[in-house]
Amino acid sequence: MNDQISPPRYEIRAQHTDTTVTVYQAYRPAIGLPAARDGRFPSAWKRDRMTWIKPSFLWMMYRCGWGTKEGQETVLAVEITRDGFAWALENAELSHYVREVHEDQDAWKRALRSTPARVQWDPERDLDLNPLPHRSLQLGLSGEAARRYADEWTVSVRDVTPLAREVHAAVRAGEREKAAALLPVETPLDLRAPRPVPPASRM
């Protein structure tokens, strides 16, 4: 009998402390390796482009193919300030129009133009990178949010490509308990993020 309770459909889960939140990104080595070495993003990192951060390690593995996709060979764990993460959420708009949330499409587009962050909810992934019923947060940062992320909020940057490879190897070998034990511990984070539907409408 399986008594495990499924997580809520929309919930931020992350590795976090009282003051920081860890998010994941993947870059080509020319960006990722200097960032991990110096603990900050290099000048070559485009601060005027939107960048997406993911609190879910497994969702990042799905996105970068365990660090095998071209241009995503270096997987980074970026520890940022909790206050910075909260600021991004407070200044975010949903990445897609939702009729139950927005007055109309024009109102949504106006909100997009005035906010520096985007919230997107995608299916969380299991060890085989298959979709799960509950969602994982992606947070897009542009303009002021991207600059603050790179130059103010970043506390540390670690290269976790070896961890990605170790977990992937355990999965391929059928050692699922070992793989699960290697995963970063991600627990609910009590911060608000825009959801695709109002709370009263969620099932």
PDB file of C-alpha atoms in Angstrom, residues 14-87:
ATOM      1  CA  ALA A  14      13.937  24.043  -3.566  1.00  0.00           C
ATOM      2  CA  GLN A  15      17.093  23.452  -1.618  1.00  0.00           C
ATOM      3  CA  HIS A  16      17.153  26.456   0.691  1.00  0.00           C
ATOM      4  CA  THR A  17      18.338  27.951   3.953  1.00  0.00           C
ATOM      5  CA  ASP A  18      16.934  30.800   6.035  1.00  0.00           C
ATOM      6  CA  THR A  19      18.754  33.269   3.794  1.00  0.00           C
ATOM      7  CA  THR A  20      19.377  31.575   0.426  1.00  0.00           C
ATOM      8  CA  VAL A  21      17.709  29.558  -2.336  1.00  0.00           C
ATOM      9  CA  THR A  22      19.573  27.265  -4.750  1.00  0.00           C
ATOM     10  CA  VAL A  23      18.613  27.350  -8.411  1.00  0.00           C
ATOM     11  CA  TYR A  24      20.058  25.563 -11.436  1.00  0.00           C
ATOM     12  CA  GLN A  25      21.224  26.611 -14.877  1.00  0.00           C
ATOM     13  CA  ALA A  26      23.323  24.998 -17.608  1.00  0.00           C
ATOM     14  CA  TYR A  27      25.777  26.764 -19.880  1.00  0.00           C
ATOM     15  CA  ARG A  28      28.534  26.098 -22.354  1.00  0.00           C
ATOM     16  CA  PRO A  29      31.895  25.639 -20.580  1.00  0.00           C
ATOM     17  CA  ALA A  30      33.139  29.077 -21.654  1.00  0.00           C
ATOM     18  CA  ILE A  31      30.483  30.626 -19.369  1.00  0.00           C
ATOM     19  CA  GLY A  32      29.889  27.903 -16.773  1.00  0.00           C
ATOM     20  CA  LEU A  33      33.466  27.111 -15.809  1.00  0.00           C
ATOM     21  CA  PRO A  34      34.554  30.728 -15.105  1.00  0.00           C
ATOM     22  CA  ALA A  35      31.315  31.295 -13.178  1.00  0.00           C
ATOM     23  CA  ALA A  36      32.004  28.289 -10.929  1.00  0.00           C
ATOM     24  CA  ARG A  37      35.670  29.210 -10.560  1.00  0.00           C
ATOM     25  CA  ASP A  38      35.032  32.832  -9.581  1.00  0.00           C
ATOM     26  CA  GLY A  39      31.692  32.424  -7.808  1.00  0.00           C
ATOM     27  CA  ARG A  40      30.049  34.984 -10.066  1.00  0.00           C
ATOM     28  CA  PHE A  41      29.002  35.302 -13.675  1.00  0.00           C
ATOM     29  CA  PRO A  42      31.700  36.566 -16.058  1.00  0.00           C
ATOM     30  CA  SER A  43      31.388  39.716 -18.135  1.00  0.00           C
ATOM     31  CA  ALA A  44      30.566  37.525 -21.151  1.00  0.00           C
ATOM     32  CA  TRP A  45      27.291  36.560 -19.455  1.00  0.00           C
ATOM     33  CA  LYS A  46      24.596  38.619 -21.175  1.00  0.00           C
ATOM     34  CA  ARG A  47      22.941  40.783 -18.556  1.00  0.00           C
ATOM     35  CA  ASP A  48      20.540  42.275 -21.103  1.00  0.00           C
ATOM     36  CA  ARG A  49      18.964  38.914 -22.032  1.00  0.00           C
ATOM     37  CA  MET A  50      16.303  36.890 -20.264  1.00  0.00           C
ATOM     38  CA  THR A  51      17.712  34.020 -18.222  1.00  0.00           C
ATOM     39  CA  TRP A  52      15.686  31.174 -16.719  1.00  0.00           C
ATOM     40  CA  ILE A  53      16.440  29.722 -13.298  1.00  0.00           C
ATOM     41  CA  LYS A  54      15.050  26.420 -12.006  1.00  0.00           C
ATOM     42  CA  PRO A  55      14.848  25.379  -8.326  1.00  0.00           C
ATOM     43  CA  SER A  56      14.345  21.735  -9.393  1.00  0.00           C
ATOM     44  CA  PHE A  57      17.507  19.699 -10.043  1.00  0.00           C
ATOM     45  CA  LEU A  58      15.617  17.020 -11.975  1.00  0.00           C
ATOM     46  CA  TRP A  59      13.816  19.552 -14.135  1.00  0.00           C
ATOM     47  CA  MET A  60      17.225  21.003 -14.975  1.00  0.00           C
ATOM     48  CA  MET A  61      18.416  17.494 -15.864  1.00  0.00           C
ATOM     49  CA  TYR A  62      15.432  17.150 -18.199  1.00  0.00           C
ATOM     50  CA  ARG A  63      16.217  20.491 -19.811  1.00  0.00           C
ATOM     51  CA  CYS A  64      19.946  19.893 -20.308  1.00  0.00           C
ATOM     52  CA  GLY A  65      19.876  16.119 -20.857  1.00  0.00           C
ATOM     53  CA  TRP A  66      22.039  15.434 -17.808  1.00  0.00           C
ATOM     54  CA  GLY A  67      24.534  17.980 -19.133  1.00  0.00           C
ATOM     55  CA  THR A  68      24.893  16.360 -22.555  1.00  0.00           C
ATOM     56  CA  LYS A  69      23.066  18.890 -24.744  1.00  0.00           C
ATOM     57  CA  GLU A  70      25.183  21.241 -26.811  1.00  0.00           C
ATOM     58  CA  GLY A  71      25.669  24.560 -25.072  1.00  0.00           C
ATOM     59  CA  GLN A  72      24.488  23.107 -21.736  1.00  0.00           C
ATOM     60  CA  GLU A  73      27.459  20.931 -20.828  1.00  0.00           C
ATOM     61  CA  THR A  74      28.237  22.718 -17.553  1.00  0.00           C
ATOM     62  CA  VAL A  75      25.495  22.476 -14.930  1.00  0.00           C
ATOM     63  CA  LEU A  76      25.584  25.131 -12.230  1.00  0.00           C
ATOM     64  CA  ALA A  77      23.999  25.299  -8.790  1.00  0.00           C
ATOM     65  CA  VAL A  78      23.592  28.996  -8.089  1.00  0.00           C
ATOM     66  CA  GLU A  79      22.883  29.980  -4.502  1.00  0.00           C
ATOM     67  CA  ILE A  80      21.073  33.314  -4.415  1.00  0.00           C
ATOM     68  CA  THR A  81      19.648  35.403  -1.629  1.00  0.00           C
ATOM     69  CA  ARG A  82      16.186  34.517  -0.459  1.00  0.00           C
ATOM     70  CA  ASP A  83      15.294  38.209  -0.570  1.00  0.00           C
ATOM     71  CA  GLY A  84      16.335  38.383  -4.214  1.00  0.00           C
ATOM     72  CA  PHE A  85      14.275  35.322  -5.103  1.00  0.00           C
ATOM     73  CA  ALA A  86      11.280  36.842  -3.307  1.00  0.00           C
ATOM     74  CA  TRP A  87      11.767  40.155  -5.134  1.00  0.00           C
TER      75      TRP A  87
END
